[in-house]
Each structure stands twice: as structure tokens, then as C-alpha cells.
N, CA, C and O atoms as a DFTB+ gen file, in Angstrom:
684 C
 N C O
     1  1      -0.497      69.360     101.254
     2  2      -0.792      68.330     102.252
     3  2      -1.978      68.729     103.120
     4  3      -2.879      67.920     103.344
     5  1      -1.988      69.973     103.614
     6  2      -3.100      70.425     104.459
     7  2      -4.441      70.340     103.742
     8  3      -5.474      70.129     104.377
     9  1      -4.428      70.504     102.433
    10  2      -5.654      70.455     101.624
    11  2      -6.416      69.152     101.838
    12  3      -7.644      69.138     101.757
    13  1      -5.712      68.063     102.107
    14  2      -6.364      66.765     102.316
    15  2      -7.241      66.741     103.570
    16  3      -8.142      65.910     103.688
    17  1      -6.977      67.646     104.493
    18  2      -7.756      67.705     105.733
    19  2      -8.893      68.719     105.664
    20  3      -9.646      68.873     106.625
    21  1      -9.020      69.403     104.548
    22  2     -10.008      70.460     104.406
    23  2     -11.318      69.891     103.853
    24  3     -11.356      69.431     102.711
    25  1     -12.396      69.917     104.653
    26  2     -13.673      69.397     104.154
    27  2     -14.276      70.340     103.121
    28  3     -14.000      71.540     103.124
    29  1     -15.091      69.791     102.249
    30  2     -15.794      70.616     101.275
    31  2     -16.810      71.522     101.941
    32  3     -17.070      72.629     101.470
    33  1     -17.381      71.051     103.037
    34  2     -18.361      71.833     103.777
    35  2     -18.255      71.484     105.257
    36  3     -17.698      70.449     105.622
    37  1     -18.791      72.354     106.100
    38  2     -18.737      72.175     107.544
    39  2     -20.084      72.599     108.106
    40  3     -20.527      73.724     107.874
    41  1     -20.747      71.697     108.853
    42  2     -22.067      71.996     109.407
    43  2     -22.133      71.581     110.870
    44  3     -21.307      70.805     111.351
    45  1     -23.131      72.112     111.566
    46  2     -23.275      71.831     112.999
    47  2     -23.744      70.405     113.281
    48  3     -23.383      69.832     114.310
    49  1     -24.541      69.825     112.386
    50  2     -25.011      68.452     112.606
    51  2     -25.508      67.867     111.293
    52  3     -25.659      68.570     110.294
    53  1     -25.754      66.590     111.320
    54  2     -26.301      65.888     110.160
    55  2     -27.616      66.527     109.724
    56  3     -27.970      66.496     108.546
    57  1     -28.339      67.110     110.689
    58  2     -29.643      67.704     110.399
    59  2     -29.535      69.046     109.683
    60  3     -30.544      69.600     109.246
    61  1     -28.330      69.565     109.562
    62  2     -28.097      70.772     108.778
    63  2     -27.711      70.420     107.343
    64  3     -27.345      71.293     106.557
    65  1     -27.795      69.147     107.015
    66  2     -27.527      68.680     105.653
    67  2     -28.865      68.299     105.034
    68  3     -29.537      67.380     105.503
    69  1     -29.237      68.996     103.998
    70  2     -30.505      68.744     103.324
    71  2     -30.322      67.674     102.248
    72  3     -29.620      67.897     101.262
    73  1     -30.953      66.516     102.437
    74  2     -30.873      65.493     101.385
    75  2     -31.355      66.023     100.028
    76  3     -30.810      65.656      98.987
    77  1     -32.379      66.885     100.043
    78  2     -32.895      67.446      98.791
    79  2     -31.822      68.294      98.094
    80  3     -31.650      68.205      96.878
    81  1     -31.108      69.108      98.862
    82  2     -30.046      69.933      98.261
    83  2     -28.910      69.058      97.741
    84  3     -28.329      69.347      96.695
    85  1     -28.595      67.988      98.469
    86  2     -27.570      67.061      97.982
    87  2     -27.995      66.482      96.634
    88  3     -27.219      66.453      95.680
    89  1     -29.234      66.026      96.580
    90  2     -29.741      65.422      95.340
    91  2     -29.715      66.436      94.196
    92  3     -29.326      66.109      93.075
    93  1     -30.131      67.666      94.490
    94  2     -30.137      68.714      93.462
    95  2     -28.733      69.026      92.945
    96  3     -28.567      69.490      91.817
    97  1     -27.721      68.764      93.784
    98  2     -26.343      69.011      93.351
    99  2     -25.699      67.788      92.691
   100  3     -24.501      67.789      92.411
   101  1     -26.500      66.746      92.444
   102  2     -25.998      65.570      91.740
   103  2     -25.572      64.417      92.622
   104  3     -25.072      63.409      92.123
   105  1     -25.760      64.547      93.928
   106  2     -25.397      63.466      94.850
   107  2     -26.498      62.409      94.849
   108  3     -27.683      62.719      94.972
   109  1     -26.080      61.165      94.710
   110  2     -27.027      60.046      94.709
   111  2     -26.786      59.096      95.874
   112  3     -27.600      58.211      96.140
   113  1     -25.670      59.279      96.566
   114  2     -25.332      58.386      97.666
   115  2     -24.573      59.087      98.770
   116  3     -23.856      60.061      98.541
   117  1     -24.748      58.564      99.983
   118  2     -24.100      59.110     101.166
   119  2     -23.325      58.000     101.860
   120  3     -23.864      56.931     102.146
   121  1     -22.065      58.270     102.124
   122  2     -21.272      57.426     103.019
   123  2     -21.171      58.222     104.311
   124  3     -20.663      59.344     104.313
   125  1     -21.649      57.655     105.400
   126  2     -21.604      58.379     106.654
   127  2     -20.957      57.559     107.756
   128  3     -21.109      56.340     107.834
   129  1     -20.239      58.264     108.595
   130  2     -19.704      57.682     109.814
   131  2     -20.877      57.458     110.768
   132  3     -21.969      57.980     110.541
   133  1     -20.659      56.699     111.814
   134  2     -21.708      56.430     112.804
   135  2     -21.489      57.233     114.084
   136  3     -22.238      58.164     114.378
   137  1     -20.472      56.870     114.829
   138  2     -20.269      57.414     116.171
   139  2     -19.863      58.884     116.164
   140  3     -18.877      59.275     115.539
   141  1     -20.647      59.679     116.873
   142  2     -20.478      61.122     117.007
   143  2     -20.730      61.876     115.707
   144  3     -20.490      63.081     115.631
   145  1     -21.214      61.172     114.682
   146  2     -21.696      61.815     113.462
   147  2     -23.213      61.717     113.419
   148  3     -23.907      62.726     113.290
   149  1     -23.725      60.490     113.530
   150  2     -25.178      60.278     113.520
   151  2     -25.765      60.334     114.929
   152  3     -26.806      60.950     115.155
   153  1     -25.093      59.693     115.860
   154  2     -25.512      59.675     117.273
   155  2     -24.263      59.668     118.150
   156  3     -23.151      59.468     117.662
   157  1     -24.457      59.888     119.442
   158  2     -23.343      59.809     120.378
   159  2     -22.703      58.428     120.285
   160  3     -23.373      57.440     119.984
   161  1     -21.404      58.373     120.545
   162  2     -20.660      57.119     120.397
   163  2     -21.166      56.029     121.335
   164  3     -20.939      54.846     121.084
   165  1     -21.853      56.415     122.421
   166  2     -22.351      55.414     123.369
   167  2     -23.874      55.256     123.316
   168  3     -24.456      54.623     124.197
   169  1     -24.528      55.825     122.293
   170  2     -25.979      55.661     122.123
   171  2     -26.213      54.487     121.169
   172  3     -25.722      54.500     120.040
   173  1     -26.957      53.478     121.615
   174  2     -27.122      52.292     120.771
   175  2     -28.084      52.456     119.588
   176  3     -27.942      51.769     118.576
   177  1     -29.061      53.363     119.710
   178  2     -30.114      53.438     118.694
   179  2     -30.214      54.826     118.076
   180  3     -29.733      55.812     118.635
   181  1     -30.853      54.878     116.907
   182  2     -31.102      56.150     116.236
   183  2     -32.186      56.916     116.974
   184  3     -33.105      56.330     117.546
   185  1     -32.061      58.228     116.952
   186  2     -33.086      59.095     117.541
   187  2     -34.257      59.205     116.555
   188  3     -34.085      58.932     115.368
   189  1     -35.437      59.599     117.029
   190  2     -36.558      59.806     116.104
   191  2     -36.235      60.803     114.990
   192  3     -36.642      60.607     113.844
   193  1     -35.508      61.867     115.322
   194  2     -35.134      62.858     114.309
   195  2     -34.220      62.241     113.247
   196  3     -34.354      62.541     112.061
   197  1     -33.296      61.384     113.670
   198  2     -32.405      60.729     112.718
   199  2     -33.172      59.741     111.842
   200  3     -32.895      59.624     110.648
   201  1     -34.116      59.046     112.418
   202  2     -34.948      58.111     111.637
   203  2     -35.683      58.874     110.533
   204  3     -35.801      58.386     109.409
   205  1     -36.176      60.073     110.861
   206  2     -36.835      60.918     109.855
   207  2     -35.858      61.339     108.766
   208  3     -36.216      61.370     107.589
   209  1     -34.618      61.664     109.151
   210  2     -33.608      62.059     108.169
   211  2     -33.295      60.890     107.232
   212  3     -33.180      61.072     106.020
   213  1     -33.157      59.696     107.801
   214  2     -32.942      58.497     106.974
   215  2     -34.096      58.319     105.991
   216  3     -33.877      58.012     104.819
   217  1     -35.318      58.510     106.468
   218  2     -36.511      58.356     105.621
   219  2     -36.483      59.359     104.467
   220  3     -36.806      59.015     103.331
   221  1     -36.097      60.594     104.765
   222  2     -36.006      61.617     103.722
   223  2     -34.987      61.209     102.651
   224  3     -35.245      61.354     101.456
   225  1     -33.841      60.703     103.082
   226  2     -32.815      60.241     102.140
   227  2     -33.384      59.135     101.244
   228  3     -33.248      59.181     100.021
   229  1     -34.013      58.156     101.864
   230  2     -34.547      57.019     101.105
   231  2     -35.709      57.424     100.204
   232  3     -35.838      56.914      99.091
   233  1     -36.568      58.351     100.686
   234  2     -37.699      58.815      99.874
   235  2     -37.237      59.532      98.607
   236  3     -37.953      59.561      97.607
   237  1     -36.044      60.104      98.656
   238  2     -35.476      60.776      97.485
   239  2     -34.737      59.790      96.577
   240  3     -34.095      60.183      95.603
   241  1     -34.840      58.518      96.911
   242  2     -34.200      57.450      96.129
   243  2     -32.676      57.565      96.153
   244  3     -31.990      57.196      95.199
   245  1     -32.170      58.085      97.264
   246  2     -30.729      58.163      97.457
   247  2     -30.287      56.949      98.275
   248  3     -31.056      56.386      99.053
   249  1     -29.048      56.571      98.078
   250  2     -28.495      55.436      98.819
   251  2     -27.648      55.949      99.972
   252  3     -27.084      57.042      99.912
   253  1     -27.569      55.139     101.025
   254  2     -26.779      55.515     102.190
   255  2     -26.075      54.277     102.724
   256  3     -26.668      53.199     102.785
   257  1     -24.830      54.426     103.103
   258  2     -24.060      53.346     103.706
   259  2     -23.311      53.906     104.903
   260  3     -22.685      54.963     104.820
   261  1     -23.380      53.193     106.012
   262  2     -22.616      53.572     107.194
   263  2     -21.254      52.898     107.118
   264  3     -21.163      51.678     106.982
   265  1     -20.202      53.694     107.205
   266  2     -18.835      53.185     107.181
   267  2     -18.181      53.614     108.495
   268  3     -17.962      54.801     108.737
   269  1     -17.875      52.627     109.334
   270  2     -17.391      52.906     110.680
   271  2     -16.138      52.103     110.999
   272  3     -15.952      50.985     110.519
   273  1     -15.295      52.694     111.811
   274  2     -14.130      51.966     112.311
   275  2     -14.490      51.093     113.510
   276  3     -13.652      50.332     113.993
   277  1     -15.703      51.194     113.984
   278  2     -16.123      50.421     115.145
   279  2     -16.331      48.953     114.775
   280  3     -16.218      48.579     113.608
   281  1     -16.635      48.122     115.782
   282  2     -16.759      46.683     115.581
   283  2     -18.110      46.284     114.983
   284  3     -19.046      47.083     114.943
   285  1     -18.192      45.055     114.528
   286  2     -19.393      44.566     113.852
   287  2     -20.625      44.637     114.740
   288  3     -21.687      45.062     114.285
   289  1     -20.503      44.232     115.989
   290  2     -21.650      44.221     116.889
   291  2     -22.283      45.608     116.996
   292  3     -23.501      45.746     116.884
   293  1     -21.467      46.622     117.210
   294  2     -21.962      47.991     117.354
   295  2     -22.634      48.483     116.077
   296  3     -23.756      48.988     116.120
   297  1     -21.961      48.340     114.954
   298  2     -22.447      48.909     113.699
   299  2     -23.663      48.143     113.185
   300  3     -24.613      48.748     112.689
   301  1     -23.639      46.843     113.300
   302  2     -24.760      46.013     112.858
   303  2     -26.013      46.295     113.687
   304  3     -27.104      46.441     113.136
   305  1     -25.857      46.373     115.002
   306  2     -27.001      46.623     115.888
   307  2     -27.651      47.972     115.588
   308  3     -28.868      48.113     115.704
   309  1     -26.849      48.958     115.204
   310  2     -27.401      50.269     114.873
   311  2     -28.035      50.270     113.482
   312  3     -29.126      50.813     113.309
   313  1     -27.379      49.679     112.498
   314  2     -27.768      49.792     111.095
   315  2     -28.927      48.902     110.680
   316  3     -29.811      49.342     109.945
   317  1     -28.936      47.669     111.135
   318  2     -29.936      46.705     110.657
   319  2     -31.387      47.102     110.902
   320  3     -32.213      46.895     110.013
   321  1     -31.748      47.663     112.065
   322  2     -33.154      48.041     112.254
   323  2     -33.654      49.070     111.225
   324  3     -34.859      49.203     111.011
   325  1     -32.741      49.779     110.605
   326  2     -33.106      50.808     109.637
   327  2     -32.827      50.362     108.199
   328  3     -32.975      51.131     107.249
   329  1     -32.426      49.115     108.071
   330  2     -32.148      48.539     106.758
   331  2     -31.125      49.385     105.982
   332  3     -31.294      49.678     104.798
   333  1     -30.067      49.760     106.696
   334  2     -28.995      50.551     106.084
   335  2     -27.756      49.671     105.970
   336  3     -27.287      49.125     106.969
   337  1     -27.224      49.531     104.760
   338  2     -25.980      48.772     104.599
   339  2     -24.857      49.409     105.410
   340  3     -24.865      50.614     105.661
   341  1     -23.896      48.591     105.814
   342  2     -22.814      49.096     106.656
   343  2     -21.524      48.346     106.400
   344  3     -21.515      47.217     105.909
   345  1     -20.444      49.008     106.747
   346  2     -19.110      48.410     106.724
   347  2     -18.501      48.723     108.078
   348  3     -18.445      49.884     108.483
   349  1     -18.051      47.709     108.770
   350  2     -17.448      47.888     110.092
   351  2     -15.940      47.633     109.998
   352  3     -15.448      47.110     108.999
   353  1     -15.225      48.010     111.048
   354  2     -13.760      47.923     111.052
   355  2     -13.197      48.418     109.722
   356  3     -12.399      47.742     109.072
   357  1     -13.632      49.607     109.340
   358  2     -13.340      50.157     108.011
   359  2     -11.883      50.576     107.813
   360  3     -11.415      50.692     106.680
   361  1     -11.177      50.801     108.907
   362  2      -9.784      51.234     108.840
   363  2      -9.633      52.579     108.121
   364  3      -8.661      52.806     107.401
   365  1     -10.615      53.463     108.331
   366  2     -10.498      54.814     107.782
   367  2      -9.291      55.486     108.434
   368  3      -9.086      55.326     109.637
   369  1      -8.520      56.202     107.704
   370  2      -8.757      56.831     106.410
   371  2      -8.347      55.992     105.187
   372  3      -8.358      56.493     104.063
   373  1      -7.990      54.741     105.400
   374  2      -7.642      53.898     104.257
   375  2      -8.833      53.845     103.293
   376  3      -9.976      54.022     103.714
   377  1      -8.578      53.608     102.031
   378  2      -9.610      53.744     101.008
   379  2     -10.503      52.558     100.740
   380  3     -11.568      52.717     100.143
   381  1     -10.102      51.367     101.165
   382  2     -10.833      50.166     100.774
   383  2     -12.325      50.216     101.115
   384  3     -13.156      49.878     100.271
   385  1     -12.676      50.627     102.324
   386  2     -14.084      50.650     102.739
   387  2     -14.892      51.678     101.939
   388  3     -16.033      51.416     101.558
   389  1     -14.294      52.849     101.687
   390  2     -14.980      53.865     100.886
   391  2     -15.275      53.324      99.488
   392  3     -16.383      53.475      98.974
   393  1     -14.278      52.698      98.887
   394  2     -14.436      52.174      97.528
   395  2     -15.433      51.026      97.479
   396  3     -16.190      50.904      96.517
   397  1     -15.441      50.185      98.508
   398  2     -16.420      49.099      98.584
   399  2     -17.832      49.661      98.707
   400  3     -18.756      49.168      98.060
   401  1     -18.001      50.685      99.532
   402  2     -19.329      51.295      99.703
   403  2     -19.849      51.852      98.379
   404  3     -21.016      51.657      98.040
   405  1     -18.998      52.536      97.637
   406  2     -19.400      53.106      96.344
   407  2     -19.766      51.992      95.364
   408  3     -20.762      52.082      94.647
   409  1     -18.956      50.957      95.347
   410  2     -19.234      49.823      94.455
   411  2     -20.557      49.161      94.826
   412  3     -21.371      48.861      93.953
   413  1     -20.773      48.932      96.125
   414  2     -22.015      48.301      96.577
   415  2     -23.242      49.168      96.268
   416  3     -24.327      48.643      96.018
   417  1     -23.069      50.489      96.284
   418  2     -24.181      51.388      95.943
   419  2     -24.351      51.523      94.432
   420  3     -25.330      52.100      93.958
   421  1     -23.387      50.985      93.680
   422  2     -23.409      51.045      92.221
   423  2     -23.439      52.503      91.728
   424  3     -24.209      52.867      90.839
   425  1     -22.568      53.318      92.344
   426  2     -22.482      54.730      91.994
   427  2     -21.041      55.083      91.648
   428  3     -20.126      54.281      91.834
   429  1     -20.859      56.301      91.142
   430  2     -19.523      56.829      90.874
   431  2     -19.116      57.713      92.041
   432  3     -19.972      58.241      92.750
   433  1     -17.823      57.876      92.244
   434  2     -17.315      58.723      93.332
   435  2     -17.927      60.119      93.309
   436  3     -18.254      60.682      94.354
   437  1     -18.076      60.666      92.115
   438  2     -18.600      62.022      91.973
   439  2     -20.046      62.133      92.443
   440  3     -20.535      63.235      92.690
   441  1     -20.731      61.001      92.569
   442  2     -22.143      60.986      92.963
   443  2     -22.336      60.729      94.458
   444  3     -23.463      60.593      94.935
   445  1     -21.218      60.663      95.192
   446  2     -21.268      60.279      96.604
   447  2     -20.589      61.334      97.466
   448  3     -19.563      61.897      97.085
   449  1     -21.173      61.592      98.631
   450  2     -20.571      62.491      99.609
   451  2     -20.223      61.686     100.855
   452  3     -20.958      60.780     101.247
   453  1     -19.096      62.026     101.471
   454  2     -18.679      61.397     102.723
   455  2     -18.952      62.392     103.849
   456  3     -18.521      63.543     103.792
   457  1     -19.674      61.931     104.873
   458  2     -20.034      62.767     106.015
   459  2     -19.433      62.157     107.273
   460  3     -19.571      60.958     107.514
   461  1     -18.768      62.982     108.072
   462  2     -18.206      62.469     109.310
   463  2     -17.784      63.586     110.239
   464  3     -17.797      64.761     109.873
   465  1     -17.406      63.197     111.458
   466  2     -17.042      64.176     112.489
   467  2     -15.541      64.297     112.714
   468  3     -15.112      65.092     113.550
   469  1     -14.732      63.527     111.990
   470  2     -13.288      63.557     112.232
   471  2     -12.497      63.906     110.972
   472  3     -12.737      63.362     109.894
   473  1     -11.555      64.819     111.138
   474  2     -10.656      65.166     110.035
   475  2      -9.744      64.004     109.680
   476  3      -9.503      63.737     108.503
   477  1      -9.235      63.312     110.696
   478  2      -8.202      62.290     110.473
   479  2      -8.720      60.992     109.874
   480  3      -7.941      60.203     109.338
   481  1     -10.011      60.764     109.956
   482  2     -10.560      59.520     109.413
   483  2     -11.507      59.801     108.247
   484  3     -11.261      59.366     107.122
   485  1     -12.585      60.527     108.519
   486  2     -13.632      60.736     107.524
   487  2     -13.212      61.700     106.410
   488  3     -13.293      61.367     105.228
   489  1     -12.767      62.889     106.796
   490  2     -12.410      63.900     105.796
   491  2     -11.150      63.491     105.034
   492  3     -11.133      63.535     103.804
   493  1     -10.118      63.102     105.735
   494  2      -8.894      62.666     105.062
   495  2      -9.175      61.475     104.143
   496  3      -8.749      61.467     102.988
   497  1      -9.884      60.484     104.648
   498  2     -10.204      59.310     103.827
   499  2     -11.043      59.655     102.614
   500  3     -10.783      59.173     101.512
   501  1     -12.053      60.496     102.818
   502  2     -12.895      60.899     101.691
   503  2     -12.115      61.700     100.661
   504  3     -12.193      61.426      99.464
   505  1     -11.366      62.688     101.128
   506  2     -10.592      63.528     100.201
   507  2      -9.526      62.737      99.454
   508  3      -9.354      62.909      98.247
   509  1      -8.810      61.870     100.168
   510  2      -7.740      61.074      99.525
   511  2      -8.277      60.187      98.412
   512  3      -7.566      59.839      97.470
   513  1      -9.559      59.828      98.547
   514  2     -10.152      58.906      97.581
   515  2     -11.091      59.581      96.590
   516  3     -11.840      58.905      95.885
   517  1     -11.054      60.909      96.532
   518  2     -11.770      61.632      95.488
   519  2     -13.239      61.908      95.731
   520  3     -13.989      62.114      94.777
   521  1     -13.673      61.918      96.990
   522  2     -15.073      62.181      97.303
   523  2     -15.267      63.624      97.767
   524  3     -14.325      64.276      98.216
   525  1     -16.489      64.106      97.652
   526  2     -16.876      65.340      98.329
   527  2     -16.981      64.997      99.813
   528  3     -17.361      63.880     100.164
   529  1     -16.647      65.946     100.682
   530  2     -16.685      65.675     102.119
   531  2     -17.426      66.772     102.868
   532  3     -17.383      67.947     102.502
   533  1     -18.110      66.348     103.934
   534  2     -18.775      67.276     104.839
   535  2     -18.370      66.891     106.257
   536  3     -18.543      65.748     106.679
   537  1     -17.833      67.858     106.977
   538  2     -17.461      67.664     108.376
   539  2     -18.602      68.169     109.248
   540  3     -19.092      69.281     109.054
   541  1     -19.026      67.344     110.215
   542  2     -20.053      67.761     111.173
   543  2     -19.414      67.914     112.551
   544  3     -18.427      67.252     112.873
   545  1     -19.993      68.795     113.350
   546  2     -19.556      68.931     114.731
   547  2     -19.920      67.629     115.450
   548  3     -21.030      67.132     115.265
   549  1     -19.031      67.066     116.254
   550  2     -19.354      65.822     116.965
   551  2     -20.627      65.968     117.807
   552  3     -20.841      66.988     118.462
   553  1     -21.457      64.935     117.775
   554  2     -22.719      64.934     118.514
   555  2     -22.474      65.021     120.020
   556  3     -23.182      65.742     120.724
   557  1     -21.486      64.298     120.508
   558  2     -21.180      64.286     121.944
   559  2     -19.880      65.030     122.207
   560  3     -19.011      65.122     121.339
   561  1     -19.765      65.552     123.404
   562  2     -18.526      66.242     123.768
   563  2     -17.490      65.273     124.324
   564  3     -16.355      65.661     124.599
   565  1     -17.883      64.005     124.490
   566  2     -16.942      62.978     124.943
   567  2     -16.655      62.022     123.796
   568  3     -17.436      61.909     122.851
   569  1     -15.520      61.334     123.896
   570  2     -15.103      60.399     122.852
   571  2     -14.512      59.155     123.479
   572  3     -14.164      59.139     124.660
   573  1     -14.402      58.109     122.667
   574  2     -13.664      56.931     123.084
   575  2     -12.174      57.257     123.151
   576  3     -11.755      58.331     122.719
   577  1     -11.386      56.352     123.680
   578  2      -9.964      56.572     123.923
   579  2      -9.200      57.015     122.676
   580  3      -8.537      58.051     122.696
   581  1      -9.286      56.240     121.591
   582  2      -8.497      56.551     120.398
   583  2      -8.963      57.845     119.733
   584  3      -8.160      58.589     119.170
   585  1     -10.250      58.099     119.803
   586  2     -10.768      59.330     119.213
   587  2     -10.249      60.549     119.968
   588  3     -10.005      61.590     119.359
   589  1     -10.077      60.437     121.279
   590  2      -9.529      61.560     122.059
   591  2      -8.130      61.918     121.563
   592  3      -7.772      63.094     121.497
   593  1      -7.346      60.910     121.217
   594  2      -6.003      61.154     120.671
   595  2      -6.127      61.885     119.330
   596  3      -5.427      62.866     119.078
   597  1      -7.029      61.391     118.475
   598  2      -7.245      62.037     117.176
   599  2      -7.672      63.487     117.331
   600  3      -7.232      64.346     116.567
   601  1      -8.514      63.766     118.300
   602  2      -9.023      65.139     118.491
   603  2      -7.882      66.108     118.807
   604  3      -7.890      67.247     118.341
   605  1      -6.908      65.664     119.589
   606  2      -5.758      66.529     119.886
   607  2      -5.015      66.898     118.606
   608  3      -4.649      68.055     118.399
   609  1      -4.800      65.913     117.764
   610  2      -4.110      66.147     116.491
   611  2      -4.966      67.051     115.602
   612  3      -4.450      67.956     114.946
   613  1      -6.270      66.800     115.586
   614  2      -7.180      67.599     114.763
   615  2      -7.171      69.068     115.171
   616  3      -7.220      69.948     114.312
   617  1      -7.110      69.341     116.466
   618  2      -7.072      70.735     116.921
   619  2      -5.853      71.460     116.340
   620  3      -5.944      72.626     115.958
   621  1      -4.728      70.770     116.276
   622  2      -3.520      71.371     115.696
   623  2      -3.687      71.607     114.195
   624  3      -3.275      72.642     113.672
   625  1      -4.294      70.640     113.509
   626  2      -4.525      70.784     112.070
   627  2      -5.479      71.947     111.811
   628  3      -5.248      72.752     110.909
   629  1      -6.561      72.038     112.605
   630  2      -7.536      73.125     112.445
   631  2      -6.868      74.477     112.669
   632  3      -7.115      75.425     111.923
   633  1      -6.024      74.568     113.690
   634  2      -5.319      75.823     113.971
   635  2      -4.441      76.203     112.782
   636  3      -4.361      77.375     112.413
   637  1      -3.792      75.222     112.193
   638  2      -2.942      75.453     111.030
   639  2      -3.777      75.904     109.825
   640  3      -3.385      76.823     109.104
   641  1      -4.920      75.257     109.611
   642  2      -5.818      75.638     108.510
   643  2      -6.296      77.079     108.695
   644  3      -6.356      77.849     107.736
   645  1      -6.634      77.434     109.928
   646  2      -7.085      78.804     110.224
   647  2      -5.964      79.810     109.974
   648  3      -6.169      80.844     109.339
   649  1      -4.783      79.489     110.482
   650  2      -3.632      80.387     110.350
   651  2      -3.324      80.667     108.880
   652  3      -2.920      81.774     108.524
   653  1      -3.517      79.666     108.035
   654  2      -3.227      79.824     106.602
   655  2      -4.413      80.376     105.826
   656  3      -4.345      80.530     104.606
   657  1      -5.518      80.679     106.543
   658  2      -6.681      81.263     105.883
   659  2      -7.471      80.292     105.039
   660  3      -8.196      80.708     104.136
   661  1      -7.348      79.013     105.311
   662  2      -8.026      77.996     104.496
   663  2      -9.432      77.677     105.005
   664  3     -10.233      77.093     104.274
   665  1      -9.739      78.049     106.241
   666  2     -11.057      77.776     106.811
   667  2     -11.930      79.009     106.623
   668  3     -11.519      80.129     106.924
   669  1     -13.134      78.787     106.123
   670  2     -14.056      79.882     105.832
   671  2     -15.251      79.903     106.762
   672  3     -16.215      80.622     106.497
   673  1     -15.222      79.136     107.845
   674  2     -16.365      79.063     108.744
   675  2     -15.942      79.407     110.159
   676  3     -14.757      79.442     110.491
   677  1     -16.948      79.660     110.978
   678  2     -16.737      79.918     112.402
   679  2     -17.051      78.656     113.178
   680  3     -18.006      77.950     112.853
   681  1     -16.262      78.362     114.200
   682  2     -16.529      77.173     115.015
   683  2     -17.484      77.501     116.135
   684  3     -17.829      76.625     116.929
């Protein structure tokens, strides 16, 4: 059971993920969370550094889809200026949004990585549905109400993973 919460990789930020290395490992598509993965949950727009990262992904002919539990207004306002497909109210960790994103990208699960900042939504959802997963440190130290509840649960899961020797990284 704990294995479902274990990400394939763990990095400090989205910028520690090399699109070129992903491509070299056979990844053709990225499903990414939005809030506290790409930008702070209360930041409306992409940063210049993130815009460059998006450009690198697209220049490598890789596909990217934002899959968020947030509402349409938030996700659409962030995604559309960058011409990035998105799914809102995704109900992660449920699988429907992940599977829709893969279908829309016309890729296989093995060719897609799920990137996010939460064990309970992004990593669990990605792992349950057969994707490679990468956990990033949250961009902001603050969270919305429901995410704060998730973080408490995640701390317990992380402690359990550490105690069992399943985590190979330093926080």
C-alpha cells in the first residue's frame, strides 16, 4: 500500500527536471499539476523562467497537459496564454483525468510522466494509473485550506516511508 505513495523521483522544483533527459529516457509527454508545482497557488501567471521551461518542452516536440483539481477559471487563465491543454476539477487521485490527458496527447502511459507537489493527489493518482511520477517540493510554503489537510496526512506518510527505508532522498 505504501508503495503507491512513493514517487519515482523527487526534486526541489520543476526546474530541476530536464526535458531533454526526460525525452532521452523515452518520455514524450508530461502531465503536470498547476498550483504549488508550477507556480504558487495564488500566482495567476507563469514566471519568465517557467515560460522558458515550457518552451524547452515544446521545442523538444514533447506534449504537456496541466491537470488540476482547481476550478476552470483558474486553470484556463493560467494555461491558455501558453497554449497548454488543461483539465480542471480533475478529482485527482481518481484516474479519469490522467487517462483523458494521455488519450488527448495520443500517447501511451509508459511515454508520460506525472509531475506534482502532493503525494495524495499527484503521486498516488499517477502511480495508481501506471505512470512514472516525480514529486516536487511545493513552490510556496502556504497552501489552500484542503491542501493544508492533505499536507498533514502526507507528513505522516513520509515519516512512514522513511521509517521503512523506502525514501532515498534528503528533504
